[in-house]
């Protein structure tokens, strides 16, 4: 019943003949499965909204094709596409009651009045607002969460083939946002409608999406389930964007005849041997080559410097740094450790399952890396990645 | 194979064309057609006539600058040109001298009746300038009461107060008519200027006069410039005041009128019209240039309050000044009302109380009343539709030609009424393809061309405030363009349309400078009738008609503002 959706080399250039053309989308190609809840994720200005608007037909594309199922909809205007969309601003009509807002799409389709009444009642039950419908106020009198639900109801009530959501939760406060994203997922699974959900919040995307695509500068950087993106990021950008990633400067140990099994050193203190699948660099490694080592907080550990000195050589010593902040987050304890610029790009974040004895803020500690779980990336991407992250926050 | 692929290509091209929503394009074409036919074409013929030598014929084979030469050779032309300059520049100066202090006082001094003073802003809308001029004749004319009174005092000292007729009279009446523009714009700037800038200067140890000179005044210069240019353009194009008060002094609009009605020399009138357009255009460019070089922060970003002067002396001066200005500005209205109940007013007091002036109205001017209502209402409707279309197109669709459409719609804003009339006569009077001379049609067209900017601006303002996603979501839900416009856009911009249309209606009821060249015995309007009553010396009758007009306009504007819940002075901003 629900449709798949395919992008085939979709390109969008704003103002192509003008003096400063903007390439917002760059040969985007992928397929969304029928009934899937698909997330578009990326930093501000990466082209998420543009891709969504092109999908809806609100923006014409300058290259490529878009299919709903088998149907090529590239040049079909939005009102002939049978889709539903929830805007960030909700776009509820202030001059109509809630009922009229929800009924709008069916009125356009000249659905008989009784059918409209039953369908509006049904959908308002589904989004959990039967009381609001009874009062039937103007949407301006609703709370943020209620508006959001009405907008979802309005977009779903006429059985569209595809549902598009552009940062639908951005206008809500943090707590409500959490509740509503579970709610949206529930409603989407009940209706089984193929859905695209745009957000710049990676936590939200990972929580809600069956699969997600990470966009950067109009390119799809990686596409997959949240687990795949978290554990197998294709490059430093994705690694940094999905969850926290610590980056170290490393280089390939200069043993003769370096290959993908060669150890990588971080400074003189650490030597790691990442799994060959976790090396995200093209081609063979050469001796002395600079690489970027990535490790998740849970793949780092710290030891008290004094005890580390005691069992010298036990774990290769580790990089010495100073604990800046300790956050006790319940099942884990998070240490922020500042190390010398020569080792790492930023302060390190280390998650330990139990507090380390005798370490308090301001103490010196040694940081170790679980070499098996570390990732290797090309070093060029570092500057970019970090700069963009700063822009986002 | 190749042929096959081209065929499918054409097929998909055709399919694409069929699937497109064509309504917006039609809506683009309609106003464009109107503007081409009734603005571009007339302006083009005006240029041709101006270059064709004196007379009434367009002679393409024999173009010359003879008509323009008169500005060099004819003393009358030279004097008119000089008078126009003197009048406009002086009006700007005096209007600023009256309006700027008042703007400062009302914005920055703690005082009562602020709203009353602000409502002066409505005067240029409800009080046609020629009626103002008329009442100054009653007050300061040859037998004017004030002049009469003052002369009785000063005569023994050998001082004779001159009558209002002549250049100074024109300047006097113009300044008092147009100072509210400067007043309201500078009031806006003074109350919006970020007080922190002044506070910062005070912290640095600057004294008040210095702050005034170096911080406050520069901040309001853009608004003052906008007000000045408005006054300049209005006084350059004003026909009524110099026609009533000019005596033997001509200005460009009265000279144009004189060339057409006195000599039926449309071609030289066209040349004069072009010269006045060139002057207003140049003034506008100058202002743009000056303003764009001074980009000031005029809107306060913080919520911090203005420091109001509270010293008793400042308050006293401010209230006294504003009250004086208010009284002088209201004097013409009061005079007209009193006059309308009397036969004559030659001495200090009017004589011969009567209601005859009013009772005669239904009998004598019923056709004029009908004409005025018919023309204003019809034109307002057409203007509403047209202005709405162009506003929508330029604001929402932004096609490649949008800038031209935008400019074309706004152009009549700076074209004096008499220039529009000359252009329409150039194209449609006498023996042309579309002979419209003396018809209702030609007046209607003139009204629509001149007033579309009002509705246009008002609707553009509402559209920019209307979130575009409201319309997009309608499209997404399956509504085509027309359905979306009807059910979403239109209801949400309705108040902007109504405001613009009613204001248009109100100003059209009093329109004189456009009609004066275009009316015929059949199409005469109330303002034309008032004008001729004044010129023929039937003051009582003219006054009664004026009062009727003022009251009607006031009620219309007041009702609109009540209905839309706005303050009266805010409707001024559309002018
Ligand atoms: N109408 C437009 N004209 C020109 N450039 C545009 C237009 N709309 C978007 N862009 C550009 O296209 C790029 C992508 O914009 P888009 O709105 O899709 O970003 P986004 O990923 O939705 O960002 P955000 O998270 O801030 O909403 C940006 O560089 C933006 O400046
Ligand atoms: Mg966006």
XYZ file of N, CA and C in Angstrom, chain B residues 368-382 439-445 447-448 505 508-509 515 519 523-525:
96
model
N -23.458 65.914 -10.054
C -22.048 65.888 -9.645
C -21.838 64.877 -8.524
N -22.779 64.849 -7.578
C -22.647 63.887 -6.489
C -22.677 62.469 -7.036
N -23.613 62.241 -7.926
C -23.682 60.918 -8.534
C -22.371 60.586 -9.243
N -21.889 61.535 -10.060
C -20.646 61.284 -10.794
C -19.493 60.968 -9.855
N -19.355 61.775 -8.805
C -18.243 61.571 -7.883
C -18.314 60.196 -7.254
N -19.520 59.831 -6.781
C -19.665 58.527 -6.143
C -19.405 57.406 -7.140
N -20.023 57.529 -8.294
C -19.867 56.491 -9.309
C -18.398 56.303 -9.674
N -17.738 57.419 -9.994
C -16.338 57.319 -10.423
C -15.442 56.785 -9.306
N -15.627 57.310 -8.096
C -14.732 56.899 -7.007
C -14.946 55.442 -6.640
N -16.196 55.031 -6.559
C -16.456 53.646 -6.169
C -15.945 52.689 -7.242
N -16.307 52.943 -8.495
C -15.866 52.047 -9.560
C -14.343 51.987 -9.614
N -13.721 53.161 -9.602
C -12.256 53.190 -9.692
C -11.632 52.463 -8.509
N -12.221 52.615 -7.312
C -11.648 51.945 -6.144
C -11.693 50.428 -6.319
N -12.799 49.950 -6.870
C -12.911 48.507 -7.078
C -11.864 48.012 -8.065
N -11.770 48.707 -9.185
C -10.786 48.279 -10.193
C -9.391 48.350 -9.594
N -15.243 61.303 -21.713
C -16.048 60.191 -21.199
C -15.743 59.935 -19.721
N -16.618 59.161 -19.098
C -16.335 58.693 -17.736
C -15.099 57.807 -17.742
N -14.987 57.067 -18.838
C -13.920 56.090 -18.957
C -12.550 56.722 -18.724
N -12.314 57.879 -19.352
C -10.969 58.449 -19.268
C -10.663 58.886 -17.832
N -11.687 59.383 -17.126
C -11.465 59.759 -15.723
C -11.209 58.511 -14.889
N -11.996 57.463 -15.166
C -11.795 56.205 -14.446
C -10.369 55.704 -14.598
N -9.908 55.709 -15.837
C -8.547 55.222 -16.097
C -7.538 56.059 -15.324
N -7.983 57.772 -12.627
C -8.096 57.460 -11.196
C -7.370 56.151 -10.875
N -7.626 55.154 -11.704
C -7.039 53.839 -11.421
C -5.517 53.904 -11.518
N -10.651 55.312 -2.088
C -11.977 55.890 -2.284
C -12.041 57.289 -1.689
N -10.077 59.732 -3.739
C -10.642 59.969 -5.066
C -11.856 60.884 -4.998
N -12.598 60.795 -3.890
C -13.758 61.679 -3.741
C -13.345 63.145 -3.845
N -8.928 65.445 -12.459
C -10.216 65.623 -13.106
C -10.302 66.922 -13.889
N -12.639 66.474 -17.255
C -14.095 66.437 -17.127
C -14.770 67.129 -18.307
N -19.558 64.818 -17.105
C -18.811 64.027 -16.124
C -18.262 64.873 -14.982
N -18.811 66.079 -14.782
C -18.263 66.956 -13.744
C -18.436 66.349 -12.356
N -17.418 66.530 -11.494
C -17.468 65.952 -10.150
C -17.642 67.048 -9.103
